[in-house]
Amino acid sequence: MISPKGREEILQLIRSDLVNDWTEVDRTLKNVVRMLLSQRPDIVRLYFLPGVWAQIIQLERKPAAAVILTALKGVIVAESGAPEVLGAEQARFYLTTRIPAYMEMARTWCREHPEACPRGWNREPPPLPLQLDKPGNDAC
């Protein structure tokens, strides 16, 4: 789903001094995607494989942005080594990837710490218009 260029950019974000925790990663990623989609969508296109981008641009603006953000979040988790969930913010981030394996990691932690988890952690999110799998699988 994500191109080598997209992975490279995600790795730079992970290695940067801009992000120190899952909340900052989430906020920074949202801000970068919002800025790029409004000012330089040609750059965002480079983050995705051509066939995937062709599907994304067929979507309305809001669902397309959701797919882009969700896919990039999944790559962040994968490129970070998919560490075990150790806190509420990390659980929230994993849940928002909408990737079943990462969501299950978050839910496992939430079952042990239900008071710390975001509301609705045990519900399935509405489906995205494109199916996302764990980065590294053939579908990505």
Short mmCIF file of N, CA, C and O in Angstrom, two decimals:
data_model
loop_
_atom_site.label_atom_id
_atom_site.label_comp_id
_atom_site.label_asym_id
_atom_site.label_seq_id
_atom_site.Cartn_x
_atom_site.Cartn_y
_atom_site.Cartn_z
N MET A 1 0.82 -1.19 0.00
CA MET A 1 0.00 0.00 0.00
C MET A 1 0.87 1.26 0.00
O MET A 1 0.60 2.19 -0.70
N ILE A 2 1.93 1.26 0.82
CA ILE A 2 2.80 2.42 0.95
C ILE A 2 4.04 2.21 0.08
O ILE A 2 4.62 1.12 0.05
N SER A 3 4.45 3.27 -0.60
CA SER A 3 5.64 3.20 -1.46
C SER A 3 6.91 3.28 -0.62
O SER A 3 6.87 3.66 0.55
N PRO A 4 8.04 2.94 -1.23
CA PRO A 4 9.32 3.11 -0.51
C PRO A 4 9.53 4.56 -0.04
O PRO A 4 10.04 4.79 1.05
N LYS A 5 9.12 5.52 -0.85
CA LYS A 5 9.23 6.94 -0.46
C LYS A 5 8.39 7.22 0.78
O LYS A 5 8.83 7.92 1.70
N GLY A 6 7.18 6.67 0.83
CA GLY A 6 6.32 6.85 1.99
C GLY A 6 6.94 6.25 3.24
O GLY A 6 6.92 6.86 4.32
N ARG A 7 7.51 5.07 3.11
CA ARG A 7 8.18 4.43 4.26
C ARG A 7 9.37 5.26 4.73
O ARG A 7 9.60 5.42 5.93
N GLU A 8 10.11 5.79 3.78
CA GLU A 8 11.27 6.62 4.12
C GLU A 8 10.83 7.85 4.91
O GLU A 8 11.45 8.22 5.91
N GLU A 9 9.77 8.50 4.48
CA GLU A 9 9.26 9.68 5.17
C GLU A 9 8.77 9.34 6.58
O GLU A 9 8.99 10.09 7.52
N ILE A 10 8.12 8.20 6.72
CA ILE A 10 7.65 7.76 8.03
C ILE A 10 8.84 7.49 8.95
O ILE A 10 8.83 7.88 10.12
N LEU A 11 9.87 6.84 8.42
CA LEU A 11 11.07 6.59 9.23
C LEU A 11 11.72 7.89 9.69
O LEU A 11 12.18 7.99 10.83
N GLN A 12 11.72 8.90 8.83
CA GLN A 12 12.28 10.20 9.22
C GLN A 12 11.45 10.82 10.34
O GLN A 12 12.00 11.41 11.27
N LEU A 13 10.14 10.69 10.27
CA LEU A 13 9.27 11.21 11.32
C LEU A 13 9.56 10.50 12.64
O LEU A 13 9.69 11.14 13.68
N ILE A 14 9.69 9.17 12.59
CA ILE A 14 9.94 8.39 13.80
C ILE A 14 11.28 8.79 14.42
O ILE A 14 11.40 8.92 15.64
N ARG A 15 12.28 9.00 13.59
CA ARG A 15 13.63 9.32 14.09
C ARG A 15 13.79 10.78 14.51
O ARG A 15 14.77 11.12 15.18
N SER A 16 12.87 11.63 14.12
CA SER A 16 13.01 13.07 14.39
C SER A 16 12.84 13.37 15.87
O SER A 16 12.31 12.58 16.64
N ASP A 17 13.29 14.55 16.24
CA ASP A 17 13.11 15.02 17.61
C ASP A 17 11.73 15.62 17.82
O ASP A 17 11.41 16.08 18.91
N LEU A 18 10.91 15.63 16.77
CA LEU A 18 9.58 16.23 16.86
C LEU A 18 8.60 15.37 17.64
O LEU A 18 7.61 15.87 18.16
N VAL A 19 8.87 14.09 17.70
CA VAL A 19 7.90 13.19 18.32
C VAL A 19 8.56 12.38 19.42
O VAL A 19 9.56 11.73 19.22
N ASN A 20 7.97 12.46 20.61
CA ASN A 20 8.52 11.76 21.76
C ASN A 20 7.56 10.74 22.34
O ASN A 20 7.96 9.94 23.17
N ASP A 21 6.30 10.80 21.92
CA ASP A 21 5.33 9.83 22.42
C ASP A 21 4.23 9.65 21.38
O ASP A 21 4.22 10.31 20.34
N TRP A 22 3.32 8.74 21.66
CA TRP A 22 2.27 8.39 20.69
C TRP A 22 1.32 9.54 20.43
O TRP A 22 0.83 9.70 19.31
N THR A 23 1.08 10.38 21.42
CA THR A 23 0.20 11.54 21.22
C THR A 23 0.84 12.53 20.25
O THR A 23 0.18 13.04 19.36
N GLU A 24 2.14 12.77 20.43
CA GLU A 24 2.84 13.67 19.52
C GLU A 24 2.92 13.11 18.11
O GLU A 24 2.80 13.86 17.13
N VAL A 25 3.15 11.82 17.99
CA VAL A 25 3.17 11.18 16.67
C VAL A 25 1.83 11.39 15.98
O VAL A 25 1.77 11.80 14.81
N ASP A 26 0.76 11.15 16.71
CA ASP A 26 -0.58 11.31 16.15
C ASP A 26 -0.84 12.75 15.71
O ASP A 26 -1.26 13.00 14.59
N ARG A 27 -0.55 13.69 16.58
CA ARG A 27 -0.77 15.11 16.28
C ARG A 27 0.08 15.57 15.10
O ARG A 27 -0.40 16.23 14.18
N THR A 28 1.36 15.19 15.11
CA THR A 28 2.26 15.60 14.03
C THR A 28 1.82 15.01 12.70
O THR A 28 1.78 15.72 11.68
N LEU A 29 1.48 13.74 12.71
CA LEU A 29 1.05 13.09 11.46
C LEU A 29 -0.22 13.75 10.92
O LEU A 29 -0.30 14.04 9.73
N LYS A 30 -1.19 14.01 11.78
CA LYS A 30 -2.42 14.67 11.33
C LYS A 30 -2.13 16.03 10.74
O LYS A 30 -2.67 16.39 9.68
N ASN A 31 -1.27 16.80 11.39
CA ASN A 31 -0.96 18.14 10.89
C ASN A 31 -0.22 18.09 9.55
O ASN A 31 -0.51 18.87 8.65
N VAL A 32 0.72 17.17 9.44
CA VAL A 32 1.47 17.05 8.19
C VAL A 32 0.54 16.61 7.05
O VAL A 32 0.57 17.18 5.96
N VAL A 33 -0.28 15.61 7.30
CA VAL A 33 -1.20 15.13 6.26
C VAL A 33 -2.18 16.23 5.87
O VAL A 33 -2.43 16.45 4.68
N ARG A 34 -2.72 16.93 6.84
CA ARG A 34 -3.67 18.02 6.55
C ARG A 34 -3.01 19.08 5.67
O ARG A 34 -3.57 19.53 4.68
N MET A 35 -1.80 19.48 6.05
CA MET A 35 -1.08 20.50 5.29
C MET A 35 -0.77 20.03 3.88
O MET A 35 -1.01 20.73 2.90
N LEU A 36 -0.26 18.80 3.76
CA LEU A 36 0.09 18.30 2.44
C LEU A 36 -1.13 18.10 1.55
O LEU A 36 -1.08 18.40 0.35
N LEU A 37 -2.22 17.60 2.11
CA LEU A 37 -3.42 17.40 1.29
C LEU A 37 -3.98 18.72 0.78
O LEU A 37 -4.49 18.79 -0.33
N SER A 38 -3.87 19.77 1.58
CA SER A 38 -4.42 21.05 1.14
C SER A 38 -3.46 21.82 0.23
O SER A 38 -3.90 22.55 -0.65
N GLN A 39 -2.15 21.64 0.43
CA GLN A 39 -1.20 22.43 -0.33
C GLN A 39 -0.39 21.66 -1.36
O GLN A 39 0.00 22.21 -2.39
N ARG A 40 -0.10 20.39 -1.09
CA ARG A 40 0.76 19.61 -1.98
C ARG A 40 0.30 18.16 -2.10
O ARG A 40 1.03 17.23 -1.73
N PRO A 41 -0.90 17.92 -2.62
CA PRO A 41 -1.36 16.54 -2.76
C PRO A 41 -0.45 15.70 -3.67
O PRO A 41 -0.42 14.48 -3.56
N ASP A 42 0.32 16.36 -4.53
CA ASP A 42 1.25 15.64 -5.39
C ASP A 42 2.32 14.93 -4.57
O ASP A 42 2.81 13.86 -4.96
N ILE A 43 2.67 15.49 -3.41
CA ILE A 43 3.65 14.84 -2.54
C ILE A 43 3.02 13.63 -1.86
O ILE A 43 3.65 12.57 -1.77
N VAL A 44 1.78 13.76 -1.38
CA VAL A 44 1.10 12.64 -0.71
C VAL A 44 1.00 11.47 -1.68
O VAL A 44 1.17 10.31 -1.28
N ARG A 45 0.74 11.74 -2.93
CA ARG A 45 0.64 10.68 -3.95
C ARG A 45 1.89 9.81 -3.98
O ARG A 45 1.81 8.59 -4.15
N LEU A 46 3.05 10.41 -3.75
CA LEU A 46 4.31 9.66 -3.78
C LEU A 46 4.45 8.68 -2.62
O LEU A 46 5.27 7.78 -2.67
N TYR A 47 3.64 8.85 -1.58
CA TYR A 47 3.71 7.97 -0.41
C TYR A 47 3.02 6.64 -0.64
O TYR A 47 3.18 5.72 0.15
N PHE A 48 2.23 6.54 -1.71
CA PHE A 48 1.42 5.35 -1.95
C PHE A 48 1.79 4.69 -3.26
O PHE A 48 2.22 5.36 -4.21
N LEU A 49 1.59 3.39 -3.31
CA LEU A 49 1.78 2.66 -4.57
C LEU A 49 0.76 3.18 -5.58
O LEU A 49 -0.36 3.58 -5.20
N PRO A 50 1.11 3.22 -6.86
CA PRO A 50 0.23 3.81 -7.87
C PRO A 50 -1.21 3.24 -7.88
O PRO A 50 -2.17 4.01 -7.98
N GLY A 51 -1.36 1.94 -7.77
CA GLY A 51 -2.70 1.34 -7.77
C GLY A 51 -3.53 1.76 -6.58
O GLY A 51 -4.74 1.98 -6.69
N VAL A 52 -2.89 1.88 -5.44
CA VAL A 52 -3.59 2.32 -4.23
C VAL A 52 -3.98 3.78 -4.37
O VAL A 52 -5.10 4.17 -4.03
N TRP A 53 -3.06 4.60 -4.87
CA TRP A 53 -3.37 6.02 -5.04
C TRP A 53 -4.55 6.20 -6.01
O TRP A 53 -5.42 7.04 -5.79
N ALA A 54 -4.58 5.39 -7.04
CA ALA A 54 -5.69 5.46 -8.00
C ALA A 54 -7.02 5.19 -7.30
O ALA A 54 -8.04 5.82 -7.63
N GLN A 55 -7.03 4.28 -6.33
CA GLN A 55 -8.26 4.01 -5.57
C GLN A 55 -8.58 5.16 -4.62
O GLN A 55 -9.74 5.54 -4.47
N ILE A 56 -7.55 5.71 -4.00
CA ILE A 56 -7.76 6.80 -3.03
C ILE A 56 -8.37 8.02 -3.72
O ILE A 56 -9.30 8.62 -3.19
N ILE A 57 -7.88 8.37 -4.89
CA ILE A 57 -8.38 9.60 -5.53
C ILE A 57 -9.80 9.44 -6.07
O ILE A 57 -10.44 10.43 -6.41
N GLN A 58 -10.29 8.21 -6.09
CA GLN A 58 -11.69 7.99 -6.49
C GLN A 58 -12.65 8.28 -5.34
O GLN A 58 -13.85 8.40 -5.56
N LEU A 59 -12.11 8.39 -4.13
CA LEU A 59 -12.94 8.61 -2.95
C LEU A 59 -13.23 10.09 -2.76
O LEU A 59 -12.49 10.95 -3.25
N GLU A 60 -14.28 10.37 -2.00
CA GLU A 60 -14.56 11.75 -1.61
C GLU A 60 -13.44 12.21 -0.68
O GLU A 60 -12.70 11.39 -0.13
N ARG A 61 -13.35 13.50 -0.48
CA ARG A 61 -12.24 14.10 0.26
C ARG A 61 -12.06 13.52 1.68
O ARG A 61 -10.98 13.13 2.06
N LYS A 62 -13.12 13.47 2.46
CA LYS A 62 -13.01 13.04 3.85
C LYS A 62 -12.63 11.55 3.96
O LYS A 62 -11.71 11.20 4.70
N PRO A 63 -13.31 10.65 3.22
CA PRO A 63 -12.88 9.24 3.28
C PRO A 63 -11.46 9.03 2.76
O PRO A 63 -10.72 8.20 3.29
N ALA A 64 -11.07 9.79 1.75
CA ALA A 64 -9.70 9.67 1.23
C ALA A 64 -8.69 10.07 2.30
O ALA A 64 -7.69 9.38 2.51
N ALA A 65 -8.95 11.17 2.99
CA ALA A 65 -8.05 11.61 4.06
C ALA A 65 -7.99 10.58 5.17
O ALA A 65 -6.91 10.31 5.73
N ALA A 66 -9.11 9.95 5.49
CA ALA A 66 -9.14 8.92 6.54
C ALA A 66 -8.28 7.72 6.14
O ALA A 66 -7.53 7.19 6.96
N VAL A 67 -8.38 7.31 4.89
CA VAL A 67 -7.59 6.17 4.41
C VAL A 67 -6.10 6.52 4.46
O VAL A 67 -5.28 5.72 4.92
N ILE A 68 -5.74 7.70 4.01
CA ILE A 68 -4.35 8.14 4.00
C ILE A 68 -3.78 8.15 5.42
O ILE A 68 -2.73 7.56 5.70
N LEU A 69 -4.49 8.79 6.32
CA LEU A 69 -4.02 8.90 7.70
C LEU A 69 -3.93 7.53 8.36
O LEU A 69 -2.93 7.21 9.03
N THR A 70 -4.91 6.71 8.16
CA THR A 70 -4.94 5.38 8.77
C THR A 70 -3.81 4.51 8.24
O THR A 70 -3.13 3.81 9.00
N ALA A 71 -3.57 4.55 6.94
CA ALA A 71 -2.48 3.76 6.35
C ALA A 71 -1.13 4.20 6.89
O ALA A 71 -0.28 3.36 7.23
N LEU A 72 -0.93 5.50 7.00
CA LEU A 72 0.35 6.00 7.51
C LEU A 72 0.54 5.64 8.98
O LEU A 72 1.65 5.32 9.41
N LYS A 73 -0.54 5.65 9.75
CA LYS A 73 -0.45 5.23 11.15
C LYS A 73 -0.02 3.76 11.24
O LYS A 73 0.79 3.40 12.10
N GLY A 74 -0.56 2.94 10.38
CA GLY A 74 -0.17 1.53 10.37
C GLY A 74 1.30 1.34 10.07
O GLY A 74 1.97 0.50 10.68
N VAL A 75 1.82 2.15 9.17
CA VAL A 75 3.25 2.07 8.84
C VAL A 75 4.10 2.54 10.02
O VAL A 75 5.15 1.96 10.30
N ILE A 76 3.63 3.55 10.72
CA ILE A 76 4.37 4.02 11.90
C ILE A 76 4.50 2.89 12.92
O ILE A 76 5.58 2.64 13.46
N VAL A 77 3.40 2.20 13.18
CA VAL A 77 3.45 1.08 14.13
C VAL A 77 4.40 0.00 13.62
O VAL A 77 5.26 -0.49 14.36
N ALA A 78 4.27 -0.36 12.35
CA ALA A 78 5.11 -1.42 11.78
C ALA A 78 6.59 -1.03 11.81
O ALA A 78 7.44 -1.83 12.21
N GLU A 79 6.90 0.19 11.40
CA GLU A 79 8.29 0.63 11.35
C GLU A 79 8.88 0.84 12.73
O GLU A 79 10.09 0.87 12.90
N SER A 80 8.02 0.98 13.74
CA SER A 80 8.48 1.08 15.13
C SER A 80 8.70 -0.31 15.72
O SER A 80 9.08 -0.44 16.88
N GLY A 81 8.40 -1.34 14.95
CA GLY A 81 8.56 -2.70 15.43
C GLY A 81 7.33 -3.25 16.11
O GLY A 81 7.40 -4.28 16.78
N ALA A 82 6.20 -2.56 15.96
CA ALA A 82 4.93 -2.97 16.60
C ALA A 82 5.14 -3.34 18.06
O ALA A 82 4.84 -4.44 18.49
N PRO A 83 5.66 -2.36 18.84
CA PRO A 83 5.93 -2.68 20.24
C PRO A 83 4.64 -3.00 21.01
O PRO A 83 3.57 -2.54 20.65
N GLU A 84 4.81 -3.79 22.03
CA GLU A 84 3.69 -4.13 22.91
C GLU A 84 3.06 -2.85 23.45
O GLU A 84 3.75 -1.89 23.77
N VAL A 85 1.75 -2.84 23.56
CA VAL A 85 1.04 -1.67 24.07
C VAL A 85 1.30 -1.56 25.57
O VAL A 85 1.08 -2.50 26.33
N LEU A 86 1.76 -0.37 25.97
CA LEU A 86 2.12 -0.14 27.37
C LEU A 86 1.35 1.00 28.02
O LEU A 86 1.57 1.30 29.20
N GLY A 87 0.48 1.67 27.26
CA GLY A 87 -0.26 2.79 27.83
C GLY A 87 -1.47 3.17 27.00
O GLY A 87 -1.66 2.68 25.88
N ALA A 88 -2.28 4.05 27.58
CA ALA A 88 -3.54 4.44 26.96
C ALA A 88 -3.35 5.15 25.62
O ALA A 88 -4.10 4.91 24.68
N GLU A 89 -2.37 6.04 25.53
CA GLU A 89 -2.18 6.78 24.28
C GLU A 89 -1.70 5.86 23.17
O GLU A 89 -2.11 6.00 22.02
N GLN A 90 -0.87 4.93 23.51
CA GLN A 90 -0.42 3.95 22.53
C GLN A 90 -1.59 3.07 22.10
O GLN A 90 -1.76 2.77 20.91
N ALA A 91 -2.42 2.67 23.05
CA ALA A 91 -3.61 1.87 22.72
C ALA A 91 -4.52 2.64 21.77
O ALA A 91 -5.00 2.10 20.78
N ARG A 92 -4.74 3.92 22.07
CA ARG A 92 -5.59 4.76 21.21
C ARG A 92 -5.01 4.82 19.80
O ARG A 92 -5.73 4.69 18.81
N PHE A 93 -3.69 5.02 19.70
CA PHE A 93 -3.04 5.09 18.39
C PHE A 93 -3.22 3.78 17.63
O PHE A 93 -3.58 3.78 16.45
N TYR A 94 -2.98 2.66 18.29
CA TYR A 94 -3.12 1.36 17.64
C TYR A 94 -4.55 1.13 17.18
O TYR A 94 -4.79 0.58 16.10
N LEU A 95 -5.52 1.55 17.99
CA LEU A 95 -6.93 1.37 17.60
C LEU A 95 -7.24 2.17 16.34
O LEU A 95 -8.03 1.72 15.50
N THR A 96 -6.62 3.34 16.20
CA THR A 96 -6.93 4.18 15.04
C THR A 96 -6.23 3.73 13.76
O THR A 96 -6.49 4.28 12.69
N THR A 97 -5.35 2.72 13.85
CA THR A 97 -4.76 2.19 12.62
C THR A 97 -5.80 1.39 11.83
O THR A 97 -5.64 1.20 10.64
N ARG A 98 -6.80 0.88 12.54
CA ARG A 98 -7.83 0.01 11.96
C ARG A 98 -7.27 -1.27 11.35
O ARG A 98 -7.93 -1.93 10.56
N ILE A 99 -6.06 -1.59 11.72
CA ILE A 99 -5.44 -2.84 11.27
C ILE A 99 -5.72 -3.87 12.35
O ILE A 99 -5.34 -3.68 13.51
N PRO A 100 -6.39 -4.96 11.99
CA PRO A 100 -6.85 -5.92 13.00
C PRO A 100 -5.78 -6.37 14.00
O PRO A 100 -6.05 -6.44 15.19
N ALA A 101 -4.59 -6.68 13.54
CA ALA A 101 -3.54 -7.17 14.45
C ALA A 101 -3.18 -6.10 15.49
O ALA A 101 -3.00 -6.41 16.68
N TYR A 102 -3.07 -4.85 15.06
CA TYR A 102 -2.71 -3.77 15.99
C TYR A 102 -3.88 -3.43 16.90
O TYR A 102 -3.69 -3.14 18.08
N MET A 103 -5.07 -3.47 16.35
CA MET A 103 -6.25 -3.21 17.18
C MET A 103 -6.37 -4.27 18.27
O MET A 103 -6.71 -3.95 19.42
N GLU A 104 -6.07 -5.51 17.93
CA GLU A 104 -6.15 -6.57 18.93
C GLU A 104 -5.09 -6.38 20.02
O GLU A 104 -5.35 -6.64 21.20
N MET A 105 -3.91 -5.91 19.65
CA MET A 105 -2.89 -5.62 20.66
C MET A 105 -3.40 -4.56 21.63
O MET A 105 -3.22 -4.68 22.85
N ALA A 106 -4.04 -3.53 21.10
CA ALA A 106 -4.60 -2.47 21.95
C ALA A 106 -5.73 -3.01 22.81
O ALA A 106 -5.82 -2.70 24.01
N ARG A 107 -6.58 -3.81 22.24
CA ARG A 107 -7.71 -4.36 23.00
C ARG A 107 -7.25 -5.29 24.12
O ARG A 107 -7.85 -5.33 25.18
N THR A 108 -6.20 -6.02 23.86
CA THR A 108 -5.65 -6.89 24.91
C THR A 108 -5.21 -6.03 26.10
O THR A 108 -5.52 -6.34 27.25
N TRP A 109 -4.52 -4.95 25.83
CA TRP A 109 -4.11 -4.05 26.90
C TRP A 109 -5.32 -3.43 27.57
O TRP A 109 -5.38 -3.33 28.80
N CYS A 110 -6.31 -3.03 26.78
CA CYS A 110 -7.50 -2.39 27.33
C CYS A 110 -8.32 -3.33 28.21
O CYS A 110 -8.94 -2.87 29.19
N ARG A 111 -8.35 -4.60 27.89
CA ARG A 111 -9.07 -5.55 28.75
C ARG A 111 -8.44 -5.59 30.14
O ARG A 111 -9.13 -5.79 31.13
N GLU A 112 -7.13 -5.38 30.20
CA GLU A 112 -6.44 -5.37 31.49
C GLU A 112 -6.51 -4.02 32.19
O GLU A 112 -6.28 -3.93 33.39
N HIS A 113 -6.79 -2.94 31.43
CA HIS A 113 -6.82 -1.57 31.96
C HIS A 113 -8.04 -0.82 31.42
O HIS A 113 -7.89 0.25 30.81
N PRO A 114 -9.24 -1.34 31.61
CA PRO A 114 -10.43 -0.72 30.98
C PRO A 114 -10.67 0.72 31.40
O PRO A 114 -11.18 1.52 30.60
N GLU A 115 -10.29 1.09 32.60
CA GLU A 115 -10.51 2.46 33.06
C GLU A 115 -9.64 3.48 32.33
O GLU A 115 -9.97 4.66 32.27
N ALA A 116 -8.55 3.03 31.75
CA ALA A 116 -7.61 3.92 31.07
C ALA A 116 -7.85 4.02 29.57
O ALA A 116 -7.27 4.87 28.91
N CYS A 117 -8.72 3.17 29.05
CA CYS A 117 -8.89 3.09 27.61
C CYS A 117 -9.91 4.09 27.08
O CYS A 117 -10.82 4.51 27.79
N PRO A 118 -9.75 4.45 25.80
CA PRO A 118 -10.72 5.37 25.20
C PRO A 118 -12.10 4.73 25.13
O PRO A 118 -12.22 3.51 25.03
N ARG A 119 -13.10 5.57 25.19
CA ARG A 119 -14.47 5.08 25.06
C ARG A 119 -14.62 4.35 23.73
O ARG A 119 -14.09 4.76 22.72
N GLY A 120 -15.33 3.25 23.76
CA GLY A 120 -15.59 2.49 22.54
C GLY A 120 -14.45 1.61 22.08
O GLY A 120 -14.48 1.10 20.96
N TRP A 121 -13.47 1.38 22.93
CA TRP A 121 -12.30 0.60 22.54
C TRP A 121 -12.65 -0.81 22.11
O TRP A 121 -11.94 -1.42 21.33
N ASN A 122 -13.76 -1.33 22.60
CA ASN A 122 -14.13 -2.72 22.29
C ASN A 122 -15.13 -2.82 21.14
O ASN A 122 -15.58 -3.91 20.81
N ARG A 123 -15.46 -1.70 20.51
CA ARG A 123 -16.37 -1.72 19.35
C ARG A 123 -15.55 -1.67 18.06
O ARG A 123 -14.48 -1.10 18.02
N GLU A 124 -16.14 -2.24 17.04
CA GLU A 124 -15.51 -2.17 15.72
C GLU A 124 -15.76 -0.78 15.12
O GLU A 124 -16.87 -0.27 15.17
N PRO A 125 -14.73 -0.16 14.55
CA PRO A 125 -14.94 1.14 13.89
C PRO A 125 -15.69 0.95 12.58
O PRO A 125 -15.70 -0.16 12.03
N PRO A 126 -16.28 2.01 12.09
CA PRO A 126 -16.92 1.89 10.77
C PRO A 126 -15.87 1.51 9.73
O PRO A 126 -14.72 1.91 9.84
N PRO A 127 -16.26 0.75 8.74
CA PRO A 127 -15.27 0.31 7.74
C PRO A 127 -14.76 1.46 6.89
O PRO A 127 -15.48 2.43 6.62
N LEU A 128 -13.51 1.35 6.51
CA LEU A 128 -12.92 2.30 5.57
C LEU A 128 -13.30 1.87 4.16
O LEU A 128 -13.56 0.69 3.92
N PRO A 129 -13.28 2.80 3.22
CA PRO A 129 -13.62 2.42 1.84
C PRO A 129 -12.57 1.55 1.17
O PRO A 129 -12.84 0.93 0.15
N LEU A 130 -11.35 1.47 1.73
CA LEU A 130 -10.31 0.58 1.24
C LEU A 130 -9.88 -0.31 2.40
O LEU A 130 -9.73 0.16 3.52
N GLN A 131 -9.64 -1.58 2.13
CA GLN A 131 -9.23 -2.53 3.17
C GLN A 131 -7.75 -2.36 3.48
O GLN A 131 -6.92 -2.34 2.58
N LEU A 132 -7.42 -2.21 4.75
CA LEU A 132 -6.04 -2.11 5.18
C LEU A 132 -5.64 -3.37 5.92
O LEU A 132 -6.39 -3.88 6.73
N ASP A 133 -4.47 -3.87 5.60
CA ASP A 133 -3.90 -5.00 6.30
C ASP A 133 -2.63 -4.57 6.99
O ASP A 133 -2.14 -3.46 6.77
N LYS A 134 -2.09 -5.45 7.78
CA LYS A 134 -0.85 -5.17 8.48
C LYS A 134 0.23 -4.85 7.44
O LYS A 134 0.42 -5.60 6.49
N PRO A 135 0.95 -3.72 7.59
CA PRO A 135 2.01 -3.39 6.66
C PRO A 135 3.00 -4.54 6.55
O PRO A 135 3.36 -5.17 7.54
N GLY A 136 3.43 -4.78 5.32
CA GLY A 136 4.34 -5.89 5.07
C GLY A 136 3.62 -7.07 4.43
O GLY A 136 4.23 -7.90 3.80
N ASN A 137 2.29 -7.14 4.62
CA ASN A 137 1.51 -8.18 3.93
C ASN A 137 1.40 -7.82 2.46
O ASN A 137 1.55 -6.67 2.09
N ASP A 138 1.08 -8.79 1.64
CA ASP A 138 0.98 -8.54 0.20
C ASP A 138 -0.03 -7.46 -0.14
O ASP A 138 0.10 -6.79 -1.16
N ALA A 139 -1.05 -7.26 0.69
CA ALA A 139 -2.08 -6.28 0.40
C ALA A 139 -1.59 -4.85 0.56
O ALA A 139 -2.22 -3.92 0.11
N CYS A 140 -0.48 -4.66 1.24
CA CYS A 140 -0.02 -3.30 1.49
C CYS A 140 1.04 -2.88 0.51
O CYS A 140 2.01 -3.29 0.24
#
